[in-house]
Short mmCIF file of C-alpha atoms and ligand atoms in Angstrom, two decimals:
data_model
loop_
_atom_site.label_atom_id
_atom_site.label_comp_id
_atom_site.label_asym_id
_atom_site.label_seq_id
_atom_site.Cartn_x
_atom_site.Cartn_y
_atom_site.Cartn_z
CA UNK E 9 144.52 -5.03 -127.81
CA UNK E 10 142.60 -8.26 -127.39
CA UNK E 11 139.05 -7.64 -126.32
CA UNK E 12 137.49 -9.30 -123.28
CA UNK E 13 133.79 -9.39 -122.48
CA UNK E 14 132.07 -10.70 -119.41
CA UNK E 15 128.73 -10.34 -117.69
CA UNK E 16 127.54 -10.63 -114.13
CA UNK E 17 123.99 -10.93 -112.90
CA UNK E 18 122.76 -8.22 -110.53
CA UNK E 19 122.25 -10.83 -107.86
CA UNK E 20 122.06 -8.55 -104.86
CA UNK E 21 124.62 -8.89 -102.16
CA UNK E 22 128.11 -9.64 -103.37
CA UNK E 23 130.03 -12.24 -101.41
CA UNK E 24 133.60 -13.46 -101.14
CA UNK E 25 132.94 -16.13 -103.75
CA UNK E 26 132.13 -13.39 -106.28
CA UNK E 27 135.08 -11.31 -105.15
CA UNK E 28 137.78 -13.99 -105.20
CA UNK E 29 136.26 -16.01 -108.02
CA UNK E 30 135.38 -13.30 -110.50
CA UNK E 31 135.68 -9.65 -109.59
CA UNK E 32 139.33 -9.65 -108.55
CA UNK E 33 140.14 -11.37 -111.82
CA UNK E 34 138.08 -8.83 -113.78
CA UNK E 35 140.12 -6.05 -112.20
CA UNK E 36 143.42 -7.75 -113.06
CA UNK E 37 142.41 -8.33 -116.67
CA UNK E 38 142.02 -4.60 -117.25
CA UNK E 39 145.84 -4.35 -117.11
CA UNK E 40 146.28 -6.57 -120.12
CA UNK E 41 143.13 -6.38 -122.22
CA UNK E 42 140.47 -4.07 -123.50
CA UNK E 43 137.72 -5.11 -121.11
CA UNK E 44 133.99 -4.64 -121.48
CA UNK E 45 131.91 -5.69 -118.50
CA UNK E 46 128.15 -5.71 -118.22
CA UNK E 47 125.65 -6.02 -115.41
CA UNK E 48 123.22 -8.31 -117.17
CA UNK E 49 119.81 -7.25 -115.94
CA UNK E 50 118.04 -8.70 -119.00
CA UNK E 51 119.33 -12.12 -117.99
CA UNK E 52 118.18 -11.57 -114.42
CA UNK E 53 114.55 -11.15 -115.45
CA UNK E 54 114.32 -14.63 -116.98
CA UNK E 55 113.29 -15.95 -113.55
CA UNK E 56 110.66 -14.48 -111.22
CA UNK E 57 111.89 -11.23 -109.65
CA UNK E 58 110.69 -8.08 -108.01
CA UNK E 59 110.69 -5.07 -110.38
CA UNK E 60 110.95 -2.73 -107.40
CA UNK E 61 114.10 -4.47 -106.18
CA UNK E 62 115.81 -4.87 -109.55
CA UNK E 63 116.96 -1.29 -109.89
CA UNK E 64 118.54 -1.42 -106.46
CA UNK E 65 120.25 -4.71 -107.24
CA UNK E 66 121.75 -3.23 -110.39
CA UNK E 67 122.95 -0.17 -108.51
CA UNK E 68 124.41 -2.28 -105.70
CA UNK E 69 126.26 -4.44 -108.19
CA UNK E 70 127.75 -1.35 -109.83
CA UNK E 71 128.83 -0.05 -106.42
CA UNK E 72 130.36 -3.41 -105.54
CA UNK E 73 132.30 -3.70 -108.79
CA UNK E 74 133.62 -0.16 -108.65
CA UNK E 75 134.46 -0.41 -104.94
CA UNK E 76 136.31 -3.69 -105.55
CA UNK E 77 138.64 -1.83 -107.89
CA UNK E 78 137.16 -1.76 -111.38
CA UNK E 79 138.40 1.51 -112.80
CA UNK E 80 135.98 3.05 -115.31
CA UNK E 81 138.93 4.78 -116.97
CA UNK E 82 140.46 1.43 -117.77
CA UNK E 83 137.44 -0.63 -118.76
CA UNK E 84 133.88 -0.19 -119.97
CA UNK E 85 131.20 -0.95 -117.40
CA UNK E 86 127.54 -0.73 -118.31
CA UNK E 87 124.08 -2.09 -117.67
CA UNK E 88 122.95 -4.49 -120.38
CA UNK E 89 119.43 -3.04 -120.81
CA UNK E 90 120.92 0.41 -121.48
CA UNK E 91 122.30 -0.90 -124.77
CA UNK E 92 119.27 -2.05 -126.78
CA UNK E 93 121.45 -3.74 -129.39
CA UNK E 94 121.84 -6.73 -127.04
CA UNK E 95 118.17 -7.61 -127.31
CA UNK E 96 118.12 -6.76 -131.00
CA UNK E 97 121.02 -9.02 -131.88
CA UNK E 98 119.50 -11.70 -129.68
CA UNK E 99 116.42 -11.73 -131.89
CA UNK E 100 118.49 -12.07 -135.01
CA UNK E 101 120.52 -14.91 -133.53
CA UNK E 102 117.28 -16.62 -132.52
CA UNK E 103 116.69 -17.32 -136.16
CA UNK E 104 119.81 -19.45 -136.56
CA UNK E 105 119.46 -21.31 -133.26
CA UNK E 106 118.11 -24.86 -133.27
CA UNK E 107 115.50 -25.36 -130.57
CA UNK E 108 116.93 -28.73 -129.56
CA UNK E 109 120.26 -27.19 -128.66
CA UNK E 110 118.57 -24.79 -126.24
CA UNK E 111 116.49 -27.35 -124.44
CA UNK E 112 119.59 -29.48 -123.84
CA UNK E 113 121.49 -26.77 -121.93
CA UNK E 114 122.15 -28.01 -118.39
CA UNK E 115 121.51 -24.63 -116.78
CA UNK E 116 118.14 -24.44 -118.52
CA UNK E 117 117.25 -27.95 -117.40
CA UNK E 118 118.21 -27.18 -113.79
CA UNK E 119 116.35 -23.90 -113.67
CA UNK E 120 113.27 -25.09 -115.52
CA UNK E 121 112.89 -28.11 -113.24
CA UNK E 122 112.61 -25.79 -110.28
CA UNK E 123 110.42 -23.20 -112.00
CA UNK E 124 106.67 -22.98 -111.78
CA UNK E 125 106.44 -21.42 -115.22
CA UNK E 126 109.20 -21.86 -117.76
CA UNK E 127 109.42 -18.75 -119.90
CA UNK E 128 110.76 -18.56 -123.44
CA UNK E 129 113.21 -16.04 -121.97
CA UNK E 130 114.71 -18.71 -119.76
CA UNK E 131 115.07 -21.00 -122.75
CA UNK E 132 116.60 -18.23 -124.86
CA UNK E 133 118.97 -17.08 -122.12
CA UNK E 134 122.02 -18.55 -123.89
CA UNK E 135 121.18 -16.70 -127.12
CA UNK E 136 121.18 -13.40 -125.25
CA UNK E 137 124.52 -14.36 -123.73
CA UNK E 138 125.85 -15.13 -127.22
CA UNK E 139 124.61 -11.73 -128.38
CA UNK E 140 126.38 -10.04 -125.43
CA UNK E 141 129.69 -11.50 -126.51
CA UNK E 142 129.35 -11.36 -130.29
CA UNK E 143 128.17 -7.73 -130.36
CA UNK E 144 131.68 -6.72 -129.31
CA UNK E 145 133.55 -9.36 -131.29
CA UNK E 146 135.07 -10.32 -127.98
CA UNK E 147 137.83 -12.90 -128.24
CA UNK E 148 138.12 -13.87 -124.59
CA UNK E 149 135.41 -14.43 -122.00
CA UNK E 150 136.41 -14.90 -118.36
CA UNK E 151 133.83 -17.18 -116.75
CA UNK E 152 133.49 -19.93 -114.19
CA UNK E 153 133.39 -23.48 -115.47
CA UNK E 154 129.61 -23.55 -115.02
CA UNK E 155 129.48 -21.28 -118.08
CA UNK E 156 131.58 -23.44 -120.42
CA UNK E 157 128.52 -24.90 -122.07
CA UNK E 158 127.15 -21.43 -122.78
CA UNK E 159 130.48 -20.46 -124.32
CA UNK E 160 130.53 -23.54 -126.51
CA UNK E 161 126.98 -22.65 -127.51
CA UNK E 162 128.08 -19.10 -128.37
CA UNK E 163 130.80 -20.46 -130.64
CA UNK E 164 128.31 -22.71 -132.32
CA UNK E 165 125.88 -19.86 -132.94
CA UNK E 166 128.72 -17.80 -134.37
CA UNK E 167 129.62 -20.66 -136.72
CA UNK E 168 126.01 -21.17 -137.76
CA UNK E 169 125.47 -17.48 -138.42
CA UNK E 170 128.76 -17.23 -140.33
CA UNK E 171 127.89 -20.26 -142.44
CA UNK E 172 124.62 -18.67 -143.42
CA UNK E 173 125.56 -15.00 -143.85
CA UNK E 174 129.32 -14.90 -144.36
CA UNK E 175 132.36 -15.00 -142.13
CA UNK E 176 131.89 -12.21 -139.64
CA UNK E 177 131.82 -13.26 -136.00
CA UNK E 178 135.01 -14.53 -134.37
CA UNK E 179 134.59 -17.55 -132.11
CA UNK E 180 135.22 -16.41 -128.54
CA UNK E 181 137.30 -18.50 -126.17
CA UNK E 182 136.54 -18.97 -122.49
CA UNK E 183 139.16 -17.91 -119.95
CA UNK E 184 138.97 -20.35 -117.09
CA UNK E 185 140.86 -20.47 -113.85
CA UNK E 186 141.70 -16.79 -113.44
CA UNK E 187 139.60 -16.67 -110.30
CA UNK E 188 140.08 -18.49 -107.03
CA UNK E 189 137.69 -21.15 -105.91
CA UNK E 190 136.17 -20.77 -102.52
CA UNK E 191 133.80 -23.10 -100.74
CA UNK E 192 130.85 -21.80 -98.78
CA UNK E 193 130.33 -21.79 -95.04
CA UNK E 194 129.08 -25.38 -95.27
CA UNK E 195 132.63 -26.33 -96.25
CA UNK E 196 131.35 -28.50 -99.08
CA UNK E 197 129.75 -26.64 -101.96
CA UNK E 198 130.78 -23.59 -103.92
CA UNK E 199 130.00 -20.32 -102.16
CA UNK E 200 126.76 -19.07 -103.68
CA UNK E 201 123.81 -16.99 -102.77
CA UNK E 202 121.31 -19.69 -103.66
CA UNK E 203 122.97 -22.03 -101.16
CA UNK E 204 122.89 -19.45 -98.41
CA UNK E 205 126.49 -20.21 -97.44
CA UNK E 206 128.16 -16.89 -98.12
CA UNK E 207 130.38 -14.36 -96.42
CA UNK E 208 129.41 -10.85 -97.56
CA UNK E 209 131.97 -8.80 -99.47
CA UNK E 210 130.79 -5.48 -98.11
CA UNK E 211 129.84 -6.60 -94.61
CA UNK E 212 130.78 -4.62 -91.53
CA UNK E 213 133.13 -6.51 -89.20
CA UNK E 214 130.19 -7.75 -87.15
CA UNK E 215 128.44 -9.11 -90.26
CA UNK E 216 131.63 -10.84 -91.31
CA UNK E 217 131.98 -12.38 -87.88
CA UNK E 218 128.33 -13.45 -87.83
CA UNK E 219 128.93 -15.38 -91.05
CA UNK E 220 132.40 -16.79 -90.31
CA UNK E 221 131.28 -17.92 -86.85
CA UNK E 222 128.94 -20.45 -88.47
CA UNK E 223 131.55 -21.93 -90.83
CA UNK E 224 131.95 -25.70 -90.75
CA UNK E 225 135.45 -26.77 -89.68
CA UNK E 226 137.16 -30.18 -89.56
CA UNK E 227 134.16 -32.40 -88.73
CA UNK E 228 136.41 -34.85 -86.86
CA UNK E 229 137.38 -32.16 -84.37
CA UNK E 230 134.57 -32.26 -81.87
CA UNK E 231 136.11 -30.82 -78.71
CA UNK E 232 138.59 -28.01 -78.36
CA UNK E 233 141.16 -30.46 -77.03
CA UNK E 234 140.96 -32.70 -80.09
CA UNK E 235 143.78 -32.07 -82.55
CA UNK E 236 142.40 -30.86 -85.85
CA UNK E 237 143.38 -31.40 -89.46
CA UNK E 238 143.74 -27.99 -91.13
CA UNK E 239 143.96 -29.63 -94.53
CA UNK E 240 140.36 -30.73 -94.50
CA UNK E 241 139.16 -27.54 -92.82
CA UNK E 242 137.53 -24.89 -94.96
CA UNK E 243 138.25 -22.15 -92.44
CA UNK E 244 141.95 -22.91 -92.75
CA UNK E 245 141.56 -22.94 -96.54
CA UNK E 246 140.10 -19.43 -96.39
CA UNK E 247 143.00 -18.23 -94.24
CA UNK E 248 145.09 -18.67 -97.37
CA UNK E 249 143.46 -15.62 -98.92
CA UNK E 250 143.37 -13.34 -95.90
CA UNK E 251 146.18 -14.23 -93.49
CA UNK E 252 149.89 -13.85 -94.04
CA UNK E 253 151.95 -17.04 -94.43
CA UNK E 254 153.73 -16.89 -91.07
CA UNK E 255 150.55 -16.53 -89.11
CA UNK E 256 149.00 -19.26 -91.19
CA UNK E 257 151.79 -21.67 -90.36
CA UNK E 258 151.32 -20.93 -86.72
CA UNK E 259 147.59 -21.59 -86.98
CA UNK E 260 148.31 -24.84 -88.78
CA UNK E 261 150.59 -26.14 -86.03
CA UNK E 262 148.37 -24.90 -83.23
CA UNK E 263 145.34 -26.58 -84.79
CA UNK E 264 147.22 -29.85 -85.17
CA UNK E 265 148.36 -29.69 -81.54
CA UNK E 266 144.99 -28.48 -80.23
CA UNK E 267 146.44 -25.27 -78.80
CA UNK E 268 144.05 -23.10 -80.75
CA UNK E 269 140.30 -23.64 -80.85
CA UNK E 270 138.09 -23.24 -83.88
CA UNK E 271 136.46 -20.13 -82.45
CA UNK E 272 139.77 -18.33 -82.07
CA UNK E 273 140.85 -19.47 -85.53
CA UNK E 274 137.60 -18.12 -86.96
CA UNK E 275 138.06 -14.83 -85.14
CA UNK E 276 141.43 -14.42 -86.79
CA UNK E 277 139.90 -15.19 -90.17
CA UNK E 278 137.04 -12.75 -89.69
CA UNK E 279 139.51 -10.08 -88.69
CA UNK E 280 141.71 -10.79 -91.69
CA UNK E 281 138.73 -10.50 -94.02
CA UNK E 282 137.49 -7.29 -92.42
CA UNK E 283 140.94 -5.70 -92.57
CA UNK E 284 141.56 -6.71 -96.17
CA UNK E 285 138.18 -5.47 -97.33
CA UNK E 286 138.14 -2.26 -95.29
CA UNK E 287 139.23 -0.07 -98.22
CA UNK E 288 136.59 -1.66 -100.45
CA UNK E 289 133.91 -1.07 -97.81
CA UNK E 290 135.00 2.52 -97.57
CA UNK E 291 134.87 3.10 -101.32
CA UNK E 292 131.43 1.48 -101.39
CA UNK E 293 130.22 3.87 -98.72
CA UNK E 294 131.50 6.82 -100.75
CA UNK E 295 129.88 5.59 -103.93
CA UNK E 296 126.56 4.95 -102.23
CA UNK E 297 126.63 8.49 -100.97
CA UNK E 298 127.17 9.68 -104.55
CA UNK E 299 124.63 7.83 -106.67
CA UNK E 300 124.94 10.47 -109.40
CA UNK E 301 128.57 9.55 -109.85
CA UNK E 302 127.78 5.87 -110.15
CA UNK E 303 125.00 6.56 -112.63
CA UNK E 304 127.26 8.83 -114.67
CA UNK E 305 129.90 6.08 -114.87
CA UNK E 306 127.28 3.61 -116.07
CA UNK E 307 125.86 6.07 -118.59
CA UNK E 308 129.31 6.75 -119.97
CA UNK E 309 130.00 3.01 -120.15
CA UNK E 310 126.73 2.42 -121.99
CA UNK E 311 127.52 5.17 -124.48
CA UNK E 312 130.92 3.67 -125.23
CA UNK E 313 129.54 0.14 -125.48
CA UNK E 314 126.79 1.36 -127.73
CA UNK E 315 129.18 2.89 -130.21
CA UNK E 316 130.64 -0.54 -130.83
CA UNK E 317 127.31 -2.34 -130.64
CA UNK E 318 125.66 -0.13 -133.26
CA UNK E 319 128.37 -0.79 -135.78
CA UNK E 320 128.03 -4.53 -135.29
CA UNK E 321 124.26 -4.46 -135.49
CA UNK E 322 124.40 -2.34 -138.66
CA UNK E 323 126.74 -4.83 -140.30
CA UNK E 324 124.60 -7.75 -139.20
CA UNK E 325 121.44 -6.09 -140.59
CA UNK E 326 123.25 -5.54 -143.82
CA UNK E 327 124.39 -9.11 -144.16
CA UNK E 328 120.98 -10.44 -143.24
CA UNK E 329 119.26 -8.27 -145.84
CA UNK E 330 117.65 -5.89 -143.36
CA UNK E 331 117.67 -2.13 -143.68
CA UNK E 332 119.51 -0.39 -140.85
CA UNK E 333 119.15 3.16 -142.19
CA UNK E 334 116.21 4.02 -139.93
CA UNK E 335 118.47 3.46 -136.92
CA UNK E 336 121.03 6.15 -137.64
N1 LIG I 424 125.36 -16.38 -117.70
C1 LIG I 424 126.42 -15.72 -116.99
C2 LIG I 424 126.40 -16.17 -115.52
O1 LIG I 424 125.36 -16.53 -115.01
C3 LIG I 424 126.31 -14.22 -117.03
C4 LIG I 424 126.51 -13.69 -118.42
C5 LIG I 424 125.57 -13.12 -119.24
C6 LIG I 424 127.73 -13.69 -119.14
N2 LIG I 424 126.14 -12.74 -120.39
C7 LIG I 424 127.44 -13.06 -120.38
C8 LIG I 424 129.02 -14.14 -118.87
C9 LIG I 424 128.43 -12.92 -121.38
C10 LIG I 424 129.99 -14.00 -119.84
C11 LIG I 424 129.70 -13.38 -121.07
O2 LIG I 424 127.43 -16.12 -114.89
#
């Protein structure tokens, strides 16, 4: 079976952008591929963070992923730092990576412009990502298009390493477009935590309403009696994911004829979201009440991932003229 690898940062609260854009797709891929998914805490520490909060963020991410339907029987889920081979392979790949390449990465440029102190870790972030993927000889990597440059970089590092030490790493391909795109509450930009425009994935109905209530609608519709244009309205766009087609058609017509106001339309959306995500919220509650179970799933995932990672690292040591025998 073709192997898939992907990583997600333990970014704290999951939102509908994560759910529709990535997590739902991750769940679906487990039907067709051998999937290995990692919560990439070593990537998360390349920017300033609170050590006390990190552990909780990792745990919350695991809860979110499992609650959203990732089945640990059908994929491998683990925390990156629990498999030391990621950092070890990263070091080895460092040695074939041209510095210029790294400093030209757009994500690095963005992040380093905003940072007070630019760490070598932030610069080397893409090498760690390459190590994540290459450790498992993954062929497919589901990512958003903001990660295409990192994937191209990974292929290049694989080629460079292969040219130097022999054909060993396959060049992984990105899998784009499996997720659904969702704009944030501002109606303009992608839903993301850094833009503070999110609807929480695990929110109680009142949290969902508190977020949806603030969503920007058709800017041309100022008063309730003005007819609106659903096709420029982000709230209507979100109805597509949470409201059945008949009701959606009705909303469309009623918006165009000004017989439904934005507040009522938002209420329907908030309700649709809360209903759809109720089972996920419930599973999350269960998992939170059983942290031992979550930790056991992650430990089992790490053990399985490690079995593969050790073999790769041993072969890489060998080809690079290093002695791996002390590791067994
Ligand atoms: N950089 C990715 C992101 O921010 C996360 C990531 C780390 C990743 N390692 C990965 C994604 C390996 C795919 C494969 O989204």
